[in-house]
Amino acid sequence: MEVMDLKNFAQTSCAVCGQRQCAKDIKLVSSDDMDLRLLQNPYLPEKCLLTKYDVRAYYSVILWHKGLHDCVRRGDPDMCVSCWHELVSLGKQPLDSLANFQYYRYEALSDEVREAFDHATTFDIMMVACARATRITHLYSSKTEGPMAGSDPEMSKLYNKGNVAILPQDSVELWNALPPSFDNIRKAMCAVFVGSKTKPTIDNIKKLGPVLVPSPEFTQ
């Protein structure tokens, strides 16, 4: 009963990086135990600072309000283990901290832009994202070692294994005009499904169906 208790599956946010994690992996850290200057970013314009909590009370520190217990007066924030290790134990700015240019002022978007993103598909986001992931995944129906090796593939457990590469792209200079041409959209993303006994070749790739196209709401 202790293992299956719902409190073990509850999630909460880290005030430093804003990421949601299991509540049992979040620490309540005293603000006196950290160097708050490491969570400041003087390069952010004042109009881009957060509005969900009193920034001045927190000495202009960039934090995620959902990880704070008091948004009016400076209090002790919730912090994930990774941020606590870098900020408190090592005394350096965590790479994933919002202060490290990871805060995008999403709540300040206009209603039109916010609605466009809320209804955007994965493909739509890929077209304007600052980085894009290329992913190659292999589906294995049998392992070369273990008790199931050499047995009927239908009796073997399935598992995936692959590689991911994150490629930056200049979304500001991505297109001179929106929406982009159909040829640019058509070449932007491709998903290839290959059978277990078939190798991808130029000939069988040409026989695949058309690629996805973005939703009309996002390109208008």
C-alpha atoms as an extended CHARMM CRD file, in Angstrom:
* protein
*
       220  EXT
         1         1  MET       CA              0.0000000000        0.0000000000        0.0000000000  PROA      1               0.0000000000
         2         2  GLU       CA              2.8900000000        2.3660000000        0.7160000000  PROA      2               0.0000000000
         3         3  VAL       CA              4.4020000000        1.7170000000       -2.7200000000  PROA      3               0.0000000000
         4         4  MET       CA              1.0830000000        2.2370000000       -4.5310000000  PROA      4               0.0000000000
         5         5  ASP       CA              0.1290000000        5.3330000000       -2.5370000000  PROA      5               0.0000000000
         6         6  LEU       CA             -0.9720000000        8.1300000000       -4.8860000000  PROA      6               0.0000000000
         7         7  LYS       CA              1.4870000000       10.5680000000       -3.3200000000  PROA      7               0.0000000000
         8         8  ASN       CA              4.2980000000        8.5320000000       -4.8960000000  PROA      8               0.0000000000
         9         9  PHE       CA              2.8730000000        9.2600000000       -8.3590000000  PROA      9               0.0000000000
        10        10  ALA       CA              2.0280000000       12.9340000000       -7.8290000000  PROA      10              0.0000000000
        11        11  GLN       CA              4.0220000000       15.4290000000       -9.8800000000  PROA      11              0.0000000000
        12        12  THR       CA              5.1750000000       18.9220000000       -9.0800000000  PROA      12              0.0000000000
        13        13  SER       CA              7.3270000000       21.5520000000      -10.7710000000  PROA      13              0.0000000000
        14        14  CYS       CA             10.8940000000       22.6020000000      -10.1350000000  PROA      14              0.0000000000
        15        15  ALA       CA             11.1170000000       26.3510000000       -9.5680000000  PROA      15              0.0000000000
        16        16  VAL       CA             14.5320000000       26.5600000000      -11.2380000000  PROA      16              0.0000000000
        17        17  CYS       CA             14.0010000000       24.6640000000      -14.5100000000  PROA      17              0.0000000000
        18        18  GLY       CA             10.1820000000       24.5080000000      -14.5810000000  PROA      18              0.0000000000
        19        19  GLN       CA             10.1670000000       20.7850000000      -15.3750000000  PROA      19              0.0000000000
        20        20  ARG       CA              7.5350000000       18.5380000000      -13.8100000000  PROA      20              0.0000000000
        21        21  GLN       CA              8.8480000000       15.5620000000      -11.8740000000  PROA      21              0.0000000000
        22        22  CYS       CA              7.6320000000       13.1320000000       -9.2430000000  PROA      22              0.0000000000
        23        23  ALA       CA              6.9650000000       14.9450000000       -5.9990000000  PROA      23              0.0000000000
        24        24  LYS       CA              9.1450000000       12.4620000000       -4.1130000000  PROA      24              0.0000000000
        25        25  ASP       CA             12.1370000000       13.6200000000       -6.2030000000  PROA      25              0.0000000000
        26        26  ILE       CA             11.5630000000       17.3210000000       -5.4300000000  PROA      26              0.0000000000
        27        27  LYS       CA             13.3930000000       19.0530000000       -2.5840000000  PROA      27              0.0000000000
        28        28  LEU       CA             12.1900000000       22.0670000000       -0.5980000000  PROA      28              0.0000000000
        29        29  VAL       CA             15.3520000000       24.1820000000       -0.5350000000  PROA      29              0.0000000000
        30        30  SER       CA             16.0110000000       27.2020000000        1.6480000000  PROA      30              0.0000000000
        31        31  SER       CA             16.6490000000       30.3090000000       -0.4340000000  PROA      31              0.0000000000
        32        32  ASP       CA             19.5000000000       31.1330000000        1.9530000000  PROA      32              0.0000000000
        33        33  ASP       CA             21.3860000000       28.0160000000        0.8100000000  PROA      33              0.0000000000
        34        34  MET       CA             21.8290000000       29.1990000000       -2.7850000000  PROA      34              0.0000000000
        35        35  ASP       CA             23.4640000000       32.0720000000       -4.6090000000  PROA      35              0.0000000000
        36        36  LEU       CA             20.4460000000       33.8560000000       -6.1090000000  PROA      36              0.0000000000
        37        37  ARG       CA             22.7110000000       35.7690000000       -8.4860000000  PROA      37              0.0000000000
        38        38  LEU       CA             23.1600000000       32.5350000000      -10.4490000000  PROA      38              0.0000000000
        39        39  LEU       CA             19.4440000000       32.6240000000      -11.3140000000  PROA      39              0.0000000000
        40        40  GLN       CA             19.4080000000       36.1910000000      -12.5990000000  PROA      40              0.0000000000
        41        41  ASN       CA             19.6070000000       37.2060000000      -16.2440000000  PROA      41              0.0000000000
        42        42  PRO       CA             20.3180000000       40.9250000000      -16.7960000000  PROA      42              0.0000000000
        43        43  TYR       CA             20.0250000000       40.4790000000      -20.5670000000  PROA      43              0.0000000000
        44        44  LEU       CA             16.2710000000       39.8830000000      -20.4350000000  PROA      44              0.0000000000
        45        45  PRO       CA             14.2280000000       43.0780000000      -21.0490000000  PROA      45              0.0000000000
        46        46  GLU       CA             12.1050000000       44.1440000000      -18.0960000000  PROA      46              0.0000000000
        47        47  LYS       CA              8.9020000000       43.6790000000      -20.1130000000  PROA      47              0.0000000000
        48        48  CYS       CA              9.8480000000       40.0350000000      -20.5700000000  PROA      48              0.0000000000
        49        49  LEU       CA             10.1690000000       39.2740000000      -16.8650000000  PROA      49              0.0000000000
        50        50  LEU       CA              7.6850000000       36.9650000000      -15.2010000000  PROA      50              0.0000000000
        51        51  THR       CA              4.4390000000       38.3470000000      -13.8110000000  PROA      51              0.0000000000
        52        52  LYS       CA              3.1050000000       35.3550000000      -11.8570000000  PROA      52              0.0000000000
        53        53  TYR       CA              5.1410000000       36.2730000000       -8.7700000000  PROA      53              0.0000000000
        54        54  ASP       CA              6.8090000000       39.3520000000       -7.2940000000  PROA      54              0.0000000000
        55        55  VAL       CA             10.1270000000       39.3320000000       -9.1480000000  PROA      55              0.0000000000
        56        56  ARG       CA             11.5530000000       42.1610000000       -7.0330000000  PROA      56              0.0000000000
        57        57  ALA       CA             10.8250000000       40.2590000000       -3.8280000000  PROA      57              0.0000000000
        58        58  TYR       CA             12.9500000000       37.4550000000       -5.2570000000  PROA      58              0.0000000000
        59        59  TYR       CA             15.7520000000       39.8710000000       -6.2570000000  PROA      59              0.0000000000
        60        60  SER       CA             14.9560000000       39.6110000000      -10.0040000000  PROA      60              0.0000000000
        61        61  VAL       CA             15.5310000000       35.8630000000      -10.0060000000  PROA      61              0.0000000000
        62        62  ILE       CA             13.9870000000       33.9760000000      -12.9430000000  PROA      62              0.0000000000
        63        63  LEU       CA             11.8750000000       31.1800000000      -11.4560000000  PROA      63              0.0000000000
        64        64  TRP       CA              8.8430000000       29.0970000000      -12.3820000000  PROA      64              0.0000000000
        65        65  HSD       CA              5.9150000000       30.2290000000      -10.2550000000  PROA      65              0.0000000000
        66        66  LYS       CA              4.4340000000       26.7320000000       -9.9190000000  PROA      66              0.0000000000
        67        67  GLY       CA              7.5040000000       25.7090000000       -7.9340000000  PROA      67              0.0000000000
        68        68  LEU       CA              7.0510000000       28.5170000000       -5.3970000000  PROA      68              0.0000000000
        69        69  HSD       CA              5.0590000000       28.3250000000       -2.1750000000  PROA      69              0.0000000000
        70        70  ASP       CA              4.7830000000       32.1020000000       -1.8020000000  PROA      70              0.0000000000
        71        71  CYS       CA              4.4840000000       34.3520000000       -4.8590000000  PROA      71              0.0000000000
        72        72  VAL       CA              4.2570000000       37.6090000000       -2.8440000000  PROA      72              0.0000000000
        73        73  ARG       CA              7.1940000000       37.2980000000       -0.4290000000  PROA      73              0.0000000000
        74        74  ARG       CA             10.5030000000       35.5320000000       -0.9420000000  PROA      74              0.0000000000
        75        75  GLY       CA             10.2020000000       31.9710000000        0.2590000000  PROA      75              0.0000000000
        76        76  ASP       CA             11.7670000000       28.5650000000       -0.1720000000  PROA      76              0.0000000000
        77        77  PRO       CA             11.3640000000       27.0570000000       -3.6600000000  PROA      77              0.0000000000
        78        78  ASP       CA             10.8540000000       23.4570000000       -4.7420000000  PROA      78              0.0000000000
        79        79  MET       CA             13.8250000000       22.1110000000       -6.6630000000  PROA      79              0.0000000000
        80        80  CYS       CA             14.5870000000       18.9390000000       -8.5810000000  PROA      80              0.0000000000
        81        81  VAL       CA             17.6350000000       16.8640000000       -7.6870000000  PROA      81              0.0000000000
        82        82  SER       CA             19.5600000000       17.9010000000      -10.7920000000  PROA      82              0.0000000000
        83        83  CYS       CA             19.1110000000       21.6440000000      -10.2270000000  PROA      83              0.0000000000
        84        84  TRP       CA             19.8430000000       21.2630000000       -6.5050000000  PROA      84              0.0000000000
        85        85  HSD       CA             23.1030000000       19.4490000000       -7.2630000000  PROA      85              0.0000000000
        86        86  GLU       CA             24.3470000000       22.1090000000       -9.6840000000  PROA      86              0.0000000000
        87        87  LEU       CA             23.0370000000       25.1820000000       -7.8670000000  PROA      87              0.0000000000
        88        88  VAL       CA             23.5050000000       24.3110000000       -4.2000000000  PROA      88              0.0000000000
        89        89  SER       CA             26.1370000000       21.6020000000       -4.1730000000  PROA      89              0.0000000000
        90        90  LEU       CA             28.3850000000       22.8300000000       -7.0280000000  PROA      90              0.0000000000
        91        91  GLY       CA             27.4980000000       26.5220000000       -6.8330000000  PROA      91              0.0000000000
        92        92  LYS       CA             26.9070000000       27.0460000000      -10.5480000000  PROA      92              0.0000000000
        93        93  GLN       CA             23.9560000000       27.8920000000      -12.7620000000  PROA      93              0.0000000000
        94        94  PRO       CA             22.0180000000       24.7770000000      -13.8530000000  PROA      94              0.0000000000
        95        95  LEU       CA             22.0360000000       24.2880000000      -17.6170000000  PROA      95              0.0000000000
        96        96  ASP       CA             18.2660000000       23.7280000000      -17.6720000000  PROA      96              0.0000000000
        97        97  SER       CA             17.4510000000       26.7350000000      -15.4810000000  PROA      97              0.0000000000
        98        98  LEU       CA             14.9890000000       29.2750000000      -16.8280000000  PROA      98              0.0000000000
        99        99  ALA       CA             17.5940000000       31.9490000000      -16.1770000000  PROA      99              0.0000000000
       100       100  ASN       CA             19.8510000000       30.2980000000      -18.7680000000  PROA      100             0.0000000000
       101       101  PHE       CA             17.7140000000       31.7160000000      -21.6020000000  PROA      101             0.0000000000
       102       102  GLN       CA             15.1670000000       28.9030000000      -21.1700000000  PROA      102             0.0000000000
       103       103  TYR       CA             12.2590000000       31.2420000000      -20.3830000000  PROA      103             0.0000000000
       104       104  TYR       CA             10.1770000000       32.2470000000      -23.4080000000  PROA      104             0.0000000000
       105       105  ARG       CA              7.4430000000       34.4410000000      -21.8830000000  PROA      105             0.0000000000
       106       106  TYR       CA              4.7370000000       32.1830000000      -23.2900000000  PROA      106             0.0000000000
       107       107  GLU       CA              1.9810000000       33.7500000000      -21.1790000000  PROA      107             0.0000000000
       108       108  ALA       CA              2.6120000000       37.1340000000      -22.8620000000  PROA      108             0.0000000000
       109       109  LEU       CA              1.6280000000       35.8890000000      -26.3150000000  PROA      109             0.0000000000
       110       110  SER       CA             -1.3700000000       37.4920000000      -27.9640000000  PROA      110             0.0000000000
       111       111  ASP       CA             -4.6210000000       35.5410000000      -28.0500000000  PROA      111             0.0000000000
       112       112  GLU       CA             -4.2720000000       34.9000000000      -31.7860000000  PROA      112             0.0000000000
       113       113  VAL       CA             -0.7460000000       33.5280000000      -31.5040000000  PROA      113             0.0000000000
       114       114  ARG       CA             -1.5780000000       31.4810000000      -28.4030000000  PROA      114             0.0000000000
       115       115  GLU       CA             -4.5990000000       29.9390000000      -30.1380000000  PROA      115             0.0000000000
       116       116  ALA       CA             -2.4720000000       29.0800000000      -33.1690000000  PROA      116             0.0000000000
       117       117  PHE       CA              0.0330000000       27.2230000000      -31.0090000000  PROA      117             0.0000000000
       118       118  ASP       CA             -2.7020000000       25.4950000000      -29.0010000000  PROA      118             0.0000000000
       119       119  HSD       CA             -4.1750000000       24.0490000000      -32.1930000000  PROA      119             0.0000000000
       120       120  ALA       CA             -0.8660000000       23.4220000000      -33.9510000000  PROA      120             0.0000000000
       121       121  THR       CA              0.0920000000       19.8900000000      -34.9240000000  PROA      121             0.0000000000
       122       122  THR       CA              3.5060000000       18.3470000000      -34.3220000000  PROA      122             0.0000000000
       123       123  PHE       CA              4.3770000000       19.0940000000      -37.9380000000  PROA      123             0.0000000000
       124       124  ASP       CA              3.3790000000       22.7570000000      -37.5140000000  PROA      124             0.0000000000
       125       125  ILE       CA              5.6660000000       23.1510000000      -34.5160000000  PROA      125             0.0000000000
       126       126  MET       CA              8.5370000000       21.5490000000      -36.4170000000  PROA      126             0.0000000000
       127       127  MET       CA              8.2800000000       24.2000000000      -39.1170000000  PROA      127             0.0000000000
       128       128  VAL       CA              8.9360000000       27.0880000000      -36.6940000000  PROA      128             0.0000000000
       129       129  ALA       CA             10.9550000000       25.4240000000      -33.9270000000  PROA      129             0.0000000000
       130       130  CYS       CA             14.4650000000       26.6320000000      -33.1280000000  PROA      130             0.0000000000
       131       131  ALA       CA             15.6650000000       23.0340000000      -33.1950000000  PROA      131             0.0000000000
       132       132  ARG       CA             14.5240000000       19.8870000000      -34.9350000000  PROA      132             0.0000000000
       133       133  ALA       CA             15.1060000000       16.2610000000      -34.0230000000  PROA      133             0.0000000000
       134       134  THR       CA             16.0040000000       13.6070000000      -36.5510000000  PROA      134             0.0000000000
       135       135  ARG       CA             15.1740000000       10.1660000000      -35.2650000000  PROA      135             0.0000000000
       136       136  ILE       CA             15.9850000000        6.7190000000      -36.5590000000  PROA      136             0.0000000000
       137       137  THR       CA             14.2400000000        3.9250000000      -34.6990000000  PROA      137             0.0000000000
       138       138  HSD       CA             14.6730000000        0.2060000000      -35.2220000000  PROA      138             0.0000000000
       139       139  LEU       CA             12.0250000000       -2.3080000000      -34.1740000000  PROA      139             0.0000000000
       140       140  TYR       CA             13.5030000000       -5.6300000000      -33.1170000000  PROA      140             0.0000000000
       141       141  SER       CA             11.3670000000       -8.7540000000      -33.0250000000  PROA      141             0.0000000000
       142       142  SER       CA             14.0780000000      -11.0090000000      -31.6420000000  PROA      142             0.0000000000
       143       143  LYS       CA             17.3100000000      -10.7490000000      -29.7050000000  PROA      143             0.0000000000
       144       144  THR       CA             20.5230000000      -12.4660000000      -30.7390000000  PROA      144             0.0000000000
       145       145  GLU       CA             21.1150000000      -13.5620000000      -27.1710000000  PROA      145             0.0000000000
       146       146  GLY       CA             18.9430000000      -14.6650000000      -24.2970000000  PROA      146             0.0000000000
       147       147  PRO       CA             16.4630000000      -17.4910000000      -23.7290000000  PROA      147             0.0000000000
       148       148  MET       CA             14.2410000000      -16.4110000000      -26.6790000000  PROA      148             0.0000000000
       149       149  ALA       CA             17.0570000000      -16.3250000000      -29.2660000000  PROA      149             0.0000000000
       150       150  GLY       CA             16.2190000000      -18.3260000000      -32.4010000000  PROA      150             0.0000000000
       151       151  SER       CA             12.6050000000      -18.8950000000      -31.3950000000  PROA      151             0.0000000000
       152       152  ASP       CA              9.4430000000      -17.9890000000      -33.2840000000  PROA      152             0.0000000000
       153       153  PRO       CA              9.3680000000      -14.1510000000      -33.7640000000  PROA      153             0.0000000000
       154       154  GLU       CA              5.7400000000      -14.1380000000      -32.5970000000  PROA      154             0.0000000000
       155       155  MET       CA              6.9170000000      -15.5110000000      -29.2540000000  PROA      155             0.0000000000
       156       156  SER       CA              9.7290000000      -12.9780000000      -28.8720000000  PROA      156             0.0000000000
       157       157  LYS       CA              9.3170000000       -9.6900000000      -27.0540000000  PROA      157             0.0000000000
       158       158  LEU       CA              9.3790000000       -6.5500000000      -29.2100000000  PROA      158             0.0000000000
       159       159  TYR       CA             11.6080000000       -3.6130000000      -28.3720000000  PROA      159             0.0000000000
       160       160  ASN       CA             12.7770000000       -0.3860000000      -29.9930000000  PROA      160             0.0000000000
       161       161  LYS       CA             16.2600000000        1.0110000000      -30.2820000000  PROA      161             0.0000000000
       162       162  GLY       CA             17.4220000000        4.0640000000      -32.1990000000  PROA      162             0.0000000000
       163       163  ASN       CA             19.3330000000        7.3190000000      -32.4060000000  PROA      163             0.0000000000
       164       164  VAL       CA             18.2290000000       10.9480000000      -32.0850000000  PROA      164             0.0000000000
       165       165  ALA       CA             20.1070000000       14.0060000000      -33.3560000000  PROA      165             0.0000000000
       166       166  ILE       CA             19.0190000000       17.5350000000      -32.3700000000  PROA      166             0.0000000000
       167       167  LEU       CA             19.7370000000       19.9760000000      -35.1930000000  PROA      167             0.0000000000
       168       168  PRO       CA             19.4070000000       23.7550000000      -34.6670000000  PROA      168             0.0000000000
       169       169  GLN       CA             17.6540000000       25.7650000000      -37.3190000000  PROA      169             0.0000000000
       170       170  ASP       CA             17.3460000000       29.5140000000      -37.7730000000  PROA      170             0.0000000000
       171       171  SER       CA             13.5780000000       29.8260000000      -37.4470000000  PROA      171             0.0000000000
       172       172  VAL       CA             13.7480000000       33.6240000000      -37.7510000000  PROA      172             0.0000000000
       173       173  GLU       CA             15.3020000000       33.4270000000      -41.2120000000  PROA      173             0.0000000000
       174       174  LEU       CA             13.6230000000       30.1480000000      -42.1110000000  PROA      174             0.0000000000
       175       175  TRP       CA             11.1890000000       31.5800000000      -44.6350000000  PROA      175             0.0000000000
       176       176  ASN       CA             11.0160000000       34.9190000000      -46.4120000000  PROA      176             0.0000000000
       177       177  ALA       CA              7.2480000000       34.5710000000      -46.7420000000  PROA      177             0.0000000000
       178       178  LEU       CA              4.5380000000       32.5880000000      -44.9720000000  PROA      178             0.0000000000
       179       179  PRO       CA              3.0900000000       30.2020000000      -45.7470000000  PROA      179             0.0000000000
       180       180  PRO       CA              6.0800000000       28.5370000000      -47.4560000000  PROA      180             0.0000000000
       181       181  SER       CA              5.7420000000       26.9010000000      -50.8250000000  PROA      181             0.0000000000
       182       182  PHE       CA              4.2360000000       23.4340000000      -51.0530000000  PROA      182             0.0000000000
       183       183  ASP       CA              7.5690000000       21.9610000000      -52.1810000000  PROA      183             0.0000000000
       184       184  ASN       CA              9.2930000000       23.2650000000      -49.0470000000  PROA      184             0.0000000000
       185       185  ILE       CA              6.5220000000       21.8940000000      -46.8450000000  PROA      185             0.0000000000
       186       186  ARG       CA              6.5500000000       18.5310000000      -48.6120000000  PROA      186             0.0000000000
       187       187  LYS       CA             10.2920000000       18.1240000000      -48.0530000000  PROA      187             0.0000000000
       188       188  ALA       CA             10.2680000000       19.2890000000      -44.4350000000  PROA      188             0.0000000000
       189       189  MET       CA              9.4600000000       15.9460000000      -42.8070000000  PROA      189             0.0000000000
       190       190  CYS       CA              9.4830000000       12.3460000000      -43.8840000000  PROA      190             0.0000000000
       191       191  ALA       CA              8.5390000000        9.1570000000      -42.0760000000  PROA      191             0.0000000000
       192       192  VAL       CA              9.7660000000        5.8750000000      -43.5710000000  PROA      192             0.0000000000
       193       193  PHE       CA              8.4050000000        2.5160000000      -42.4400000000  PROA      193             0.0000000000
       194       194  VAL       CA             10.4350000000       -0.4790000000      -43.5640000000  PROA      194             0.0000000000
       195       195  GLY       CA              9.5930000000       -4.1320000000      -42.9990000000  PROA      195             0.0000000000
       196       196  SER       CA             11.8030000000       -6.4440000000      -40.9990000000  PROA      196             0.0000000000
       197       197  LYS       CA             13.1490000000       -8.1260000000      -44.1240000000  PROA      197             0.0000000000
       198       198  THR       CA             13.2530000000       -5.0820000000      -46.4030000000  PROA      198             0.0000000000
       199       199  LYS       CA             16.1100000000       -2.6270000000      -46.7270000000  PROA      199             0.0000000000
       200       200  PRO       CA             15.2900000000        0.9970000000      -47.6180000000  PROA      200             0.0000000000
       201       201  THR       CA             16.2250000000        1.8150000000      -51.1960000000  PROA      201             0.0000000000
       202       202  ILE       CA             15.4900000000        4.7250000000      -53.5090000000  PROA      202             0.0000000000
       203       203  ASP       CA             13.0250000000        2.5570000000      -55.4470000000  PROA      203             0.0000000000
       204       204  ASN       CA             10.8870000000        1.4060000000      -52.4970000000  PROA      204             0.0000000000
       205       205  ILE       CA             10.9840000000        4.8600000000      -50.8700000000  PROA      205             0.0000000000
       206       206  LYS       CA              9.5050000000        6.3360000000      -54.0680000000  PROA      206             0.0000000000
       207       207  LYS       CA              6.5410000000        3.9850000000      -53.6550000000  PROA      207             0.0000000000
       208       208  LEU       CA              5.6350000000        5.3910000000      -50.2440000000  PROA      208             0.0000000000
       209       209  GLY       CA              2.5630000000        7.6050000000      -49.8310000000  PROA      209             0.0000000000
       210       210  PRO       CA              2.6030000000       11.4330000000      -49.5620000000  PROA      210             0.0000000000
       211       211  VAL       CA              4.0310000000       13.0850000000      -46.4620000000  PROA      211             0.0000000000
       212       212  LEU       CA              2.0220000000       15.0530000000      -43.9090000000  PROA      212             0.0000000000
       213       213  VAL       CA              1.0950000000       18.6570000000      -44.5340000000  PROA      213             0.0000000000
       214       214  PRO       CA              0.4560000000       21.3090000000      -41.8330000000  PROA      214             0.0000000000
       215       215  SER       CA             -3.0180000000       22.2210000000      -40.6890000000  PROA      215             0.0000000000
       216       216  PRO       CA             -4.6140000000       25.1600000000      -42.5420000000  PROA      216             0.0000000000
       217       217  GLU       CA             -5.2350000000       27.0570000000      -39.2830000000  PROA      217             0.0000000000
       218       218  PHE       CA             -1.5070000000       27.3680000000      -38.5800000000  PROA      218             0.0000000000
       219       219  THR       CA             -0.4470000000       28.4840000000      -42.0630000000  PROA      219             0.0000000000
       220       220  GLN       CA             -3.1110000000       31.1490000000      -42.5300000000  PROA      220             0.0000000000
